[in-house]
Coordinates of C-alpha atoms in Angstrom, one line a residue:
M8 CA -30.5 -9.2 -7.9
C9 CA -28.0 -8.7 -5.2
G10 CA -27.7 -11.3 -2.5
R11 CA -24.4 -10.4 -0.8
T12 CA -23.0 -7.4 1.1
A13 CA -19.9 -6.6 3.1
C14 CA -19.7 -4.6 6.4
S15 CA -16.2 -4.9 7.9
L16 CA -16.4 -2.2 10.7
G17 CA -16.4 -3.3 14.3
A18 CA -19.4 -2.4 16.5
D19 CA -17.9 0.7 18.1
N20 CA -16.4 2.1 14.8
L21 CA -19.7 1.5 13.1
R22 CA -21.5 3.6 15.7
R23 CA -19.0 6.4 15.2
A24 CA -19.2 6.3 11.4
C25 CA -23.0 6.7 11.7
A26 CA -22.8 10.0 13.7
Y27 CA -25.6 12.5 12.7
R28 CA -27.4 15.6 13.8
D29 CA -30.8 15.3 15.4
A30 CA -33.8 17.6 14.9
R31 CA -32.3 20.1 17.3
G32 CA -29.0 20.2 15.5
R33 CA -27.1 18.3 18.1
H34 CA -24.3 16.0 17.2
R35 CA -25.3 12.5 18.1
Q36 CA -24.1 8.9 17.8
P37 CA -26.8 6.2 17.5
D38 CA -26.9 3.8 20.5
W39 CA -26.5 0.1 19.8
V40 CA -29.4 -2.1 20.8
Q41 CA -28.0 -5.5 21.8
P42 CA -24.6 -5.1 19.9
D43 CA -23.3 -8.4 21.1
T44 CA -24.9 -10.2 18.2
Y45 CA -23.3 -8.1 15.5
R46 CA -20.3 -9.6 13.6
P47 CA -18.3 -7.8 10.9
S48 CA -18.1 -9.7 7.6
Y49 CA -16.8 -9.3 4.1
N50 CA -19.4 -11.6 2.8
K51 CA -22.9 -11.4 4.2
G52 CA -25.7 -13.3 2.6
P53 CA -29.5 -13.7 3.2
Q54 CA -30.5 -15.2 6.6
S55 CA -27.3 -13.8 8.2
R56 CA -27.5 -10.8 10.5
G57 CA -26.5 -7.2 9.5
P58 CA -26.5 -3.7 11.0
V59 CA -29.4 -1.3 10.4
L60 CA -30.4 2.2 11.5
L61 CA -34.0 3.0 12.7
S62 CA -35.9 5.6 14.6
R63 CA -35.6 5.2 18.4
R64 CA -39.4 5.8 18.5
H65 CA -39.9 2.2 17.2
L66 CA -38.5 1.0 20.5
Q67 CA -39.4 3.9 22.8
H68 CA -42.8 5.5 22.1
D69 CA -42.0 8.8 23.8
A70 CA -38.6 9.3 22.0
D71 CA -37.9 11.9 19.5
S72 CA -38.5 10.3 16.1
S73 CA -35.4 11.9 14.7
E74 CA -33.1 10.0 17.1
R75 CA -31.5 6.9 15.7
V76 CA -30.5 3.5 17.0
L77 CA -28.4 0.7 15.6
M78 CA -29.7 -2.9 15.5
D79 CA -28.3 -6.2 14.3
M80 CA -31.2 -7.7 12.4
R81 CA -31.7 -10.9 10.4
W82 CA -31.6 -10.3 6.6
G83 CA -34.9 -11.7 5.1
L84 CA -38.1 -10.1 6.3
V85 CA -40.5 -12.4 8.3
P86 CA -43.9 -10.7 8.4
S87 CA -45.6 -10.3 11.8
W88 CA -48.5 -12.3 10.6
F89 CA -46.5 -15.4 9.6
K90 CA -48.0 -18.4 11.5
K91 CA -45.3 -21.1 11.3
D92 CA -43.1 -21.7 14.3
D93 CA -39.9 -21.5 12.3
P94 CA -39.1 -18.4 10.2
S95 CA -36.9 -20.6 8.0
K96 CA -40.2 -22.1 6.7
M97 CA -41.1 -18.9 4.8
P98 CA -42.2 -20.2 1.3
F99 CA -40.7 -17.3 -0.6
S100 CA -37.6 -15.1 -0.5
T101 CA -37.9 -11.8 1.2
S102 CA -34.3 -10.6 1.2
N103 CA -35.0 -8.1 -1.6
C104 CA -38.2 -6.1 -2.1
R105 CA -39.0 -4.7 -5.5
S106 CA -40.0 -1.0 -5.4
D107 CA -42.8 -1.5 -7.9
T108 CA -44.6 -4.0 -5.8
M109 CA -43.7 -3.0 -2.2
L110 CA -47.1 -1.2 -1.8
K111 CA -49.0 -4.2 -3.3
K112 CA -47.6 -7.3 -1.4
S113 CA -48.9 -7.4 2.2
S114 CA -45.5 -8.7 3.4
Y115 CA -44.0 -5.3 2.7
K116 CA -47.1 -3.0 2.5
D117 CA -48.2 -3.6 6.0
P118 CA -44.9 -2.7 7.8
L119 CA -44.2 0.1 5.4
I120 CA -47.5 1.8 6.1
K121 CA -46.8 1.4 9.8
G122 CA -43.6 3.4 9.3
K123 CA -41.2 0.5 9.8
R124 CA -38.5 1.9 7.6
C125 CA -34.8 1.3 8.2
V126 CA -31.4 2.0 6.6
V127 CA -29.2 -1.0 5.9
L128 CA -25.5 -0.3 6.3
A129 CA -22.6 -1.8 4.4
D130 CA -19.2 -1.2 2.9
G131 CA -20.9 -2.1 -0.4
F132 CA -22.6 -4.9 -2.1
Y133 CA -21.8 -7.5 -4.8
E134 CA -23.5 -8.0 -8.2
W135 CA -22.8 -10.7 -10.7
Q136 CA -22.6 -10.0 -14.5
Q137 CA -23.7 -12.8 -16.8
Q138 CA -20.8 -13.7 -19.2
Q139 CA -21.2 -14.9 -22.8
S140 CA -19.1 -17.9 -21.8
G141 CA -21.9 -18.9 -19.3
G142 CA -20.1 -17.9 -16.2
K143 CA -20.7 -14.9 -14.0
Q144 CA -18.3 -12.1 -13.1
P145 CA -18.7 -10.5 -9.6
Y146 CA -18.3 -6.9 -9.0
F147 CA -18.2 -4.8 -5.8
I148 CA -20.3 -1.6 -5.8
Y149 CA -19.9 1.2 -3.3
F150 CA -19.9 5.0 -2.7
P151 CA -17.2 7.1 -4.2
Q152 CA -14.6 7.7 -1.5
S153 CA -12.8 10.9 -0.4
K154 CA -9.1 11.3 0.1
D155 CA -9.7 11.1 3.8
A156 CA -10.6 7.4 3.4
M157 CA -7.0 6.5 2.8
T158 CA -5.5 9.0 5.3
E159 CA -3.8 7.5 8.3
L160 CA -5.6 8.2 11.6
K161 CA -3.9 10.5 14.0
E162 CA -4.6 11.1 17.7
G163 CA -7.0 14.0 18.1
D164 CA -8.7 13.7 14.7
E165 CA -12.3 14.5 14.8
E166 CA -13.5 13.7 11.4
W167 CA -14.4 10.1 10.3
R168 CA -11.6 9.1 7.9
G169 CA -12.7 5.6 7.2
W170 CA -14.7 4.1 4.4
R171 CA -17.9 5.9 3.6
L172 CA -20.7 3.4 4.4
L173 CA -23.3 2.6 1.8
T174 CA -26.8 3.5 3.1
M175 CA -29.6 1.4 1.6
A176 CA -33.3 1.8 2.1
G177 CA -35.0 -1.0 3.9
I178 CA -38.2 -2.3 5.5
F179 CA -38.3 -4.1 8.8
D180 CA -40.8 -6.1 10.8
C181 CA -41.2 -7.8 14.1
W182 CA -42.1 -11.5 14.3
Q183 CA -42.9 -13.6 17.4
P184 CA -43.4 -17.4 17.4
P185 CA -47.1 -18.3 17.7
A186 CA -46.4 -20.1 21.0
G187 CA -44.7 -17.0 22.3
G188 CA -41.0 -16.3 22.8
E189 CA -38.3 -13.7 21.9
I190 CA -39.3 -11.2 19.2
L191 CA -37.3 -11.5 16.0
Y192 CA -36.4 -8.4 14.0
T193 CA -35.9 -8.9 10.3
Y194 CA -35.4 -6.7 7.2
T195 CA -35.6 -6.5 3.5
I196 CA -33.7 -4.2 1.1
I197 CA -35.7 -2.3 -1.5
T198 CA -34.5 -2.6 -5.1
V199 CA -35.0 -0.3 -8.1
D200 CA -34.3 -0.4 -11.8
A201 CA -30.5 -0.3 -12.4
S202 CA -29.0 3.1 -13.4
K203 CA -27.1 3.5 -16.7
D204 CA -23.8 3.2 -14.9
V205 CA -24.4 -0.3 -13.5
S206 CA -27.0 -1.6 -16.0
F207 CA -24.3 -3.5 -17.9
I208 CA -23.6 -5.5 -14.8
H209 CA -27.2 -6.1 -13.8
H210 CA -29.8 -4.8 -16.1
R211 CA -32.8 -5.2 -13.9
Q212 CA -32.9 -4.4 -10.1
V213 CA -30.2 -3.1 -7.8
R214 CA -30.3 -1.8 -4.3
T215 CA -31.9 1.5 -3.4
I216 CA -29.2 3.8 -2.2
L217 CA -30.0 6.8 0.0
D218 CA -27.2 9.4 -0.7
G219 CA -26.6 11.8 2.0
D220 CA -28.0 12.5 5.5
E221 CA -31.1 14.4 4.4
A222 CA -32.3 11.3 2.5
V223 CA -31.4 9.1 5.4
S224 CA -33.3 11.3 7.9
K225 CA -36.5 11.5 5.7
W226 CA -36.5 7.7 5.3
L227 CA -36.0 7.0 9.1
D228 CA -38.3 9.7 10.6
F229 CA -41.6 8.0 10.0
A230 CA -43.4 10.4 12.5
E231 CA -42.6 13.5 10.4
V232 CA -42.3 12.1 6.9
P233 CA -45.4 10.1 5.8
T234 CA -45.1 7.0 3.7
Q235 CA -46.3 8.8 0.6
E236 CA -43.4 11.3 0.8
A237 CA -40.8 8.8 1.8
V238 CA -41.4 6.5 -1.2
K239 CA -40.3 9.4 -3.5
L240 CA -36.7 8.7 -2.2
I241 CA -36.8 5.3 -3.9
Q242 CA -34.9 6.2 -7.0
P243 CA -31.8 4.9 -8.9
T244 CA -28.6 6.8 -8.2
E245 CA -25.5 7.3 -10.4
N246 CA -23.3 8.3 -7.4
I247 CA -21.6 4.8 -7.2
V248 CA -18.4 3.2 -8.4
F249 CA -17.4 -0.4 -8.7
H250 CA -14.6 -2.8 -9.6
P251 CA -14.4 -6.5 -10.5
V252 CA -13.4 -9.0 -7.9
S253 CA -12.5 -12.7 -7.7
T254 CA -15.1 -15.5 -7.8
F255 CA -13.7 -16.2 -4.4
V256 CA -16.7 -14.2 -3.1
N257 CA -19.1 -16.7 -4.7
S258 CA -18.8 -19.1 -1.7
I259 CA -20.6 -17.7 1.4
R260 CA -18.0 -19.6 3.5
N261 CA -15.2 -17.3 2.4
N262 CA -15.0 -14.3 4.6
S263 CA -11.8 -12.3 4.2
P264 CA -10.5 -9.1 2.5
E265 CA -9.9 -11.2 -0.6
C266 CA -13.6 -10.9 -1.2
L267 CA -13.1 -7.2 -2.0
T268 CA -9.6 -7.4 -3.7
P269 CA -9.9 -5.9 -7.2
I270 CA -8.8 -8.0 -10.1
K271 CA -7.9 -7.3 -13.7
L272 CA -10.3 -8.8 -16.1
G273 CA -8.8 -11.0 -18.8
A274 CA -5.7 -11.8 -16.8
K275 CA -5.1 -15.4 -15.7
K276 CA -3.9 -14.3 -12.4
E277 CA -5.1 -11.7 -10.0
V278 CA -3.5 -8.3 -10.0
K279 CA -0.2 -8.3 -8.0
V280 CA -0.6 -6.7 -4.6
T281 CA 1.2 -3.4 -4.5
P282 CA 2.1 -1.1 -1.7
S283 CA -0.9 1.1 -2.6
S284 CA -3.4 -1.7 -2.6
K285 CA -2.1 -2.8 0.7
V286 CA -3.2 0.5 2.1
M287 CA -6.9 -0.3 1.3
L288 CA -6.7 -4.0 2.5
G289 CA -4.8 -2.8 5.5
W290 CA -7.5 -0.4 6.4
L291 CA -10.2 -3.0 5.9
K292 CA -8.3 -5.5 8.2
N293 CA -7.8 -2.9 10.9
S294 CA -11.3 -1.7 10.8
Q295 CA -12.4 -4.8 12.8
E296 CA -12.3 -4.5 16.6
G297 CA -9.7 -6.5 18.3
S298 CA -7.2 -6.1 15.5
P299 CA -3.6 -6.3 16.9
Q300 CA -2.6 -3.3 14.8
K301 CA -5.2 -0.9 16.1
K302 CA -7.2 -1.2 19.3
E303 CA -10.7 0.3 19.4
N304 CA -9.8 2.5 22.4
D305 CA -7.1 4.2 20.3
V306 CA -9.6 5.4 17.7
P307 CA -10.9 8.9 18.4
K308 CA -14.5 10.0 18.2
W309 CA -15.6 11.1 14.9
K310 CA -17.8 13.4 13.1
S311 CA -19.9 11.5 10.7
Q312 CA -19.7 10.4 7.1
F313 CA -23.3 11.6 7.0
I314 CA -22.5 15.2 7.9
H315 CA -21.3 16.3 4.5
S316 CA -22.5 16.7 0.9
P317 CA -22.6 13.7 -1.4
S318 CA -19.2 12.8 -2.7
P319 CA -18.3 14.2 -6.2
K320 CA -18.7 11.5 -8.8
K321 CA -15.2 11.9 -10.3
T322 CA -13.1 11.8 -7.2
S323 CA -13.0 8.1 -6.4
A324 CA -11.4 6.8 -9.6
D325 CA -8.1 8.7 -8.9
I326 CA -8.1 7.6 -5.3
L327 CA -8.8 4.0 -6.0
Q328 CA -6.1 4.1 -8.7
Q329 CA -3.6 5.1 -6.0
W330 CA -4.9 2.3 -3.8
L331 CA -4.8 -0.4 -6.3
G332 CA -1.7 0.6 -8.1
K333 CA -3.1 0.4 -11.7
E334 CA -1.3 3.0 -13.7
G335 CA -3.2 4.5 -16.5
E336 CA -6.4 2.6 -15.8
P337 CA -8.6 3.2 -12.7
A338 CA -9.7 0.2 -11.0
A339 CA -13.1 1.7 -10.2
K340 CA -14.9 2.4 -13.4
K341 CA -18.2 3.7 -14.6
R342 CA -19.6 2.6 -17.9
K343 CA -20.0 5.5 -20.4
A344 CA -23.5 6.1 -21.7

């Protein structure tokens, strides 16, 4: 089961990439709640912090429940009823929540029934395939990307042309030390049975992906969409692509674009970096705020990745083939049934 994600966008660009339309049809960007704690990363693991979307009404009781905010939460749910003074003393792992038990275990059932649903944001996530030799081969899994994802940004552009973020269904909770103190917001990611396309990598559970703004809206709007209706969204999806990456990502200490760099399986060396693969890696590097090649203030305001239909399944292979410079063999593959 997945234990790593990547989210390389800086805080301001992340907000722009999450633009949406509220219940009145107004174009909105979610406000950040304490954005100073957020740090982009190519290699996020449990217990680290990561960006999530949630309804504003969780923080402001008179707010429209369709309005969204961004928060940087700790990965690994700590139930509100946990009595120890240190959240790291949790006796079991809560970074992932199986869909078939989420309404049975109190750690997940209690916040879920109370509407504490969130959407976890990432460029994609990593899964490890067990090898016959005994080792494990990591893969990076993400949404199919449109041609705009590799188009150079120009002044005056309104549409978001960056990486389409993966939107994963999550549950969050609020914990406070028994002796009092600052409230800790934590989350878990819901997992489902692997679809046919990725079952050869991990045959059991993978992340629940919410594909498109309608699914995201229904999952977040707890005031309008009851739990019984929302859980129907927890289904496997086939609208994903993937490519193998180096075991460099195995160490949580490694945090650079090399974590995402595609490799050619069976080769002793990694695939040589080509001009087209540099386009992808260059975008990833420049997506972080403070980059000397692109200042955040130079980036225009966007329309959202969410305000469009789900990407066609067969577009990304050709795009990634251009990015990665692999003639005759797409770097991002799907396993044929």
